[in-house]
Amino acid sequence: MRRFSRTLFAVLALGGVSLLAANQTARAADPQRWSFEGPLGTFDRASLQRGFQVYQQACAACHALSHLRYGDLEGIGLSDHQAAAVAANAMVPGGYDSNGLAVLRPGIASDFFHDPWPNPQAARAASNGAYPVDLALITRQRQGGADYVYRLLTGYGDAPPGAAMFNNRNWNDAFPGNQIAMANPLRAGQMTFADGTKATVPEMSHDVATFLAWASDPSLEERRITGVQVILFLAFLTLLTYLLKRRIWTGLPRD
Amino acid sequence: MAQEPQTAQGSVAAPATRANWARNLFVETPPGASFPYGETRLPRNQGVLWHFGILAAVSLSLMMLTGVFLAMNYVVGVDPFATIQYLMRDVSYGWLIRLMHMAGASIFFIVAYVNLARGIYYGTYKAPRARIWQLGLVTLILMQITAYTGYLLPWGQMSYWSTLALAWTLGGIPFVGHGVVRWILGGDTLGAATLTHFYTFHILFAFAVVGAVYVHIRAIRENGPSNRDGVEAVAAEDVLPFHPYYTVRAGLAVLVFLILCSVVVFFIPYTFEHAANFLPADPLVVPSNIVPQWYLLPFYAITRCAQNSFIALVLVLAAWAVLFALPWLDTSATRSARYRPIFRPAFWAFIVLVILLGWAGAHPTTTGWLLLDRLFTLLYFVFFLIVLPLIGAIETPTPLPVPASPRLGGPASGAWPSVTTLPGTRGLETS
Amino acid sequence: MAGPAPETVATGAAAAAHHEDHPGPRRDFLKMTLGASLVVGLGTAIWPFLDTMDPSKNLMARTAVSVDLAAIPVGSGITVIWQGKPILVRHRSPAEITAMANVDILQLRDRASDLSRVKTGHPEWIVVYGTCGPDGCVATGNQPSDNRGKWGGWVCPCTGSEYDVSGRVRSGPAKQNLGVPPYDFVSATKITIG
């Protein structure tokens, strides 16, 4: 029991301290409004396409996006030709040539997204020992989902004075433990969006978080539309059945 | 219409002895005859909660239907996690059947637990219906095994670690425990062999659930349906024909239930899933907190009480044993909590206790939570072994309604013959 | 039907009779609508389940194989698999090209010009489906050592039908020419099927 109360006290104290610390280091992370929020939300196609560009230019060099195929990009509003063109820019394993040597070929729509690493060891070796996580399900894997991705990408900053930093770690407000191996991947203006949107860090973070939310759950829109149809139909059936029930039960004395 | 039913229960058979009941089950009355739809009569004082039996049957049907089509698309292979993603992304409507099955498991357990709680509240396990209650418990155990084995199949982090944690409960079996676990898992830890085993178990036990439900329904049929007042129907006034009255009412209940299910499946399908289970299983990385599926949590909390795995196993078996013994632990002659002023609050306290037990089980085994685990487990057994028998001894039930009285829709005279001659009325003489 | 019926006592059997006695037209309409809706609903609901067993349409539409033609000598051919189906790719000699172009179309069972069956500018390459019978039989004749039949193209080992080197049926029970799959030249020596 004494251990329990000590633990309880320690937890409360830690919570208080971290709250204070959070107040000191909090950056302007205004709550994000996501296009896919709410029961009927849909993905903002323009944001998805910008987010895909951010992924391609700022993330894809280290982070895989497994389970997704290039053809799936039709889901973010690309035409099949555009998706095929994206695929053709990637070199994927193409079997073996007549001498039995492994060859690469341009990707096609049914190919999975290119994995930047041949194996996890290579990924760690090139990334200061930290494994660049697969992003395909990141918004499902992390508490907070897209909000977490946004907070992480906008959460870089200088370490507070006196913080004992490990080697090759960067201060990040949103990352558990605050010391993240990934260097800040986003700089304002580092890319140009075709639709003229200004590539600020919050904008890029928001768009890539939207894209990753889509990547985690590409059937979200179809699911919601189907849900509305199914529920409307069931409600219609329920109404008819209710009328029938009232009719059949009418005239019976009440219990 | 000159039809005059002679007995209130329609075609309910005379009380069966144990031996001929078993023979009846498959030999003398073929399965098709188990539900003579047209002549079935149901007590008029069945409450809304009696729909949960039918809702459970609907849930089971949907689980079997989605399960069959999932089984056709699931690849028991080297990368089961990727198989699920293939199902969710590439298979036509794969996301739909997968989410129906995933959320459906939790919905099925909600329905089954409401059905169970309903049985406790209205004392429907009392004679002559102890067999119905126990068959229901058998169904629930088979459901839990099915759900437990099925939860490994997505091969997420939580699948992996909660399966491993729970499997080692069986390690508490004296002398052969370790061997039994190795035999079930196909190794000391989880691997491809485990996946194949569990995939097969999952399907086998799913069909076992169907079988158990069938026998459960047969038992309801043979012992007569219960009702919220716990008095037996004795006259034609006490019952209504199943068709069309209960057909349309159950149909309405099923439709409302399906709407609620649709809300879950289409709009909040991941409510019951842990974020950690979207990470592929990694035998080298333990999640910060291993939590089984919510419907196993109260039992999981009980297994955690003891460091010694043998005692843990004994505790969880005892937790089931008291449920099976409930018809005898509850000594009151009155069935329904509607007429039991002391049992009523005790029942709700018990429900809160079970929720607390699950809540404690969802937390890491730090000293504080372990203490709560043990406290709640103790109270669980106190409820069954001390509180229930005690209440039966000291409680004065309020008067039961007379069957065929105006309350139940009968004529106002109330002069009806003794109720004790009909099946299922033992225990009423004393009250 | 507003308000309860006059009966104050409705016994089990009498209650059953009660609703049979007054089959109002509205209820019949209700029942019919409900029944029809149920049938439609169940019929629609079963579709997604059955559809999970179909090959994924998106995936099928997107799969493609590329074939390197440089290694295929004149007069020879290879068989590749696309979407689970065999595809015959044959390198034709100038003599074969001329012979195929000069075939009198009106004599053919399934009339088609050689020009319509090859890509413009690449008459030396003929690409056809290898499936030659209803049972999935695969035509032989790619290798010079294979039986190519009287017309020098392919022979169906199951039906005995013979095809010319444009894939057109010339004899035997077959009614139709070998189909041409969708493909494109990405370079002079490389095609992508699909």
Short mmCIF file of N, CA, C and O in Angstrom, two decimals, chain A residues 15-16 28 40 50 61 75 83 96 101 105 134-135 163 195 206 214 218 227-228 236 242 250 255:
data_model
loop_
_atom_site.label_atom_id
_atom_site.label_comp_id
_atom_site.label_asym_id
_atom_site.label_seq_id
_atom_site.Cartn_x
_atom_site.Cartn_y
_atom_site.Cartn_z
N GLY A 15 3.29 14.20 -13.61
CA GLY A 15 2.29 14.82 -14.46
C GLY A 15 2.34 16.33 -14.34
O GLY A 15 2.33 17.05 -15.34
N GLY A 16 2.43 16.80 -13.09
CA GLY A 16 2.48 18.24 -12.87
C GLY A 16 3.70 18.86 -13.52
O GLY A 16 3.60 19.87 -14.23
N ALA A 28 3.02 27.21 -31.17
CA ALA A 28 1.68 27.44 -31.72
C ALA A 28 1.23 26.23 -32.52
O ALA A 28 1.56 26.10 -33.68
N LEU A 40 -19.24 12.31 -41.78
CA LEU A 40 -19.45 12.40 -43.23
C LEU A 40 -18.30 13.10 -43.94
O LEU A 40 -18.42 13.47 -45.10
N ARG A 50 -1.19 17.57 -52.65
CA ARG A 50 -0.03 18.30 -52.10
C ARG A 50 0.70 17.41 -51.10
O ARG A 50 1.93 17.34 -51.08
N ALA A 61 12.37 9.24 -49.24
CA ALA A 61 13.76 8.79 -49.29
C ALA A 61 14.07 7.83 -48.15
O ALA A 61 14.95 6.98 -48.27
N GLY A 75 -7.08 7.16 -55.92
CA GLY A 75 -7.89 7.56 -54.77
C GLY A 75 -7.62 8.98 -54.30
O GLY A 75 -8.45 9.56 -53.60
N ALA A 83 -1.17 8.24 -62.42
CA ALA A 83 -0.68 7.23 -61.48
C ALA A 83 0.38 6.36 -62.15
O ALA A 83 1.41 6.04 -61.55
N TYR A 96 14.77 -11.25 -63.45
CA TYR A 96 16.14 -11.56 -63.77
C TYR A 96 16.35 -11.46 -65.27
O TYR A 96 15.45 -11.77 -66.05
N LEU A 101 20.88 -12.25 -63.69
CA LEU A 101 21.14 -11.16 -62.75
C LEU A 101 19.86 -10.39 -62.49
O LEU A 101 19.04 -10.21 -63.41
N ARG A 105 13.16 -2.46 -63.22
CA ARG A 105 12.36 -1.99 -64.35
C ARG A 105 11.51 -0.82 -63.83
O ARG A 105 11.30 -0.69 -62.63
N ASP A 134 7.57 2.59 -41.18
CA ASP A 134 6.68 2.49 -42.32
C ASP A 134 5.50 3.43 -42.07
O ASP A 134 4.92 3.44 -40.99
N LEU A 135 5.14 4.22 -43.08
CA LEU A 135 4.11 5.24 -42.85
C LEU A 135 2.71 4.80 -43.29
O LEU A 135 1.75 5.54 -43.14
N ALA A 163 18.64 20.59 -21.05
CA ALA A 163 18.19 19.25 -21.42
C ALA A 163 19.39 18.43 -21.86
O ALA A 163 20.22 18.89 -22.63
N ASP A 195 -0.55 24.00 -57.42
CA ASP A 195 -1.77 24.81 -57.31
C ASP A 195 -1.50 26.18 -56.69
O ASP A 195 -2.44 26.93 -56.39
N HIS A 206 0.26 19.75 -42.59
CA HIS A 206 -1.17 19.45 -42.65
C HIS A 206 -1.46 18.56 -43.85
O HIS A 206 -2.19 17.57 -43.74
N TRP A 214 -5.17 9.27 -45.35
CA TRP A 214 -5.78 8.56 -46.48
C TRP A 214 -5.09 7.21 -46.70
O TRP A 214 -5.75 6.19 -46.92
N PRO A 218 -7.77 4.00 -46.99
CA PRO A 218 -8.21 4.49 -48.30
C PRO A 218 -9.68 4.22 -48.59
O PRO A 218 -10.25 4.88 -49.44
N GLY A 227 -22.28 3.33 -45.73
CA GLY A 227 -22.94 3.36 -44.43
C GLY A 227 -24.21 4.18 -44.46
O GLY A 227 -25.25 3.76 -43.94
N VAL A 228 -24.15 5.34 -45.09
CA VAL A 228 -25.34 6.19 -45.17
C VAL A 228 -26.44 5.46 -45.93
O VAL A 228 -27.60 5.42 -45.50
N PHE A 236 -35.77 2.79 -43.39
CA PHE A 236 -37.01 2.64 -44.15
C PHE A 236 -37.69 1.32 -43.78
O PHE A 236 -38.89 1.28 -43.48
N TYR A 242 -42.28 -1.07 -38.09
CA TYR A 242 -42.91 -0.45 -36.94
C TYR A 242 -44.41 -0.28 -37.20
O TYR A 242 -45.24 -0.57 -36.32
N THR A 250 -52.12 -3.68 -32.05
CA THR A 250 -53.23 -2.82 -31.64
C THR A 250 -54.40 -3.69 -31.18
O THR A 250 -54.70 -4.70 -31.79
N ASP A 255 -50.11 -4.68 -20.96
CA ASP A 255 -49.60 -5.51 -19.87
C ASP A 255 -49.64 -4.73 -18.57
O ASP A 255 -49.23 -3.58 -18.55
#
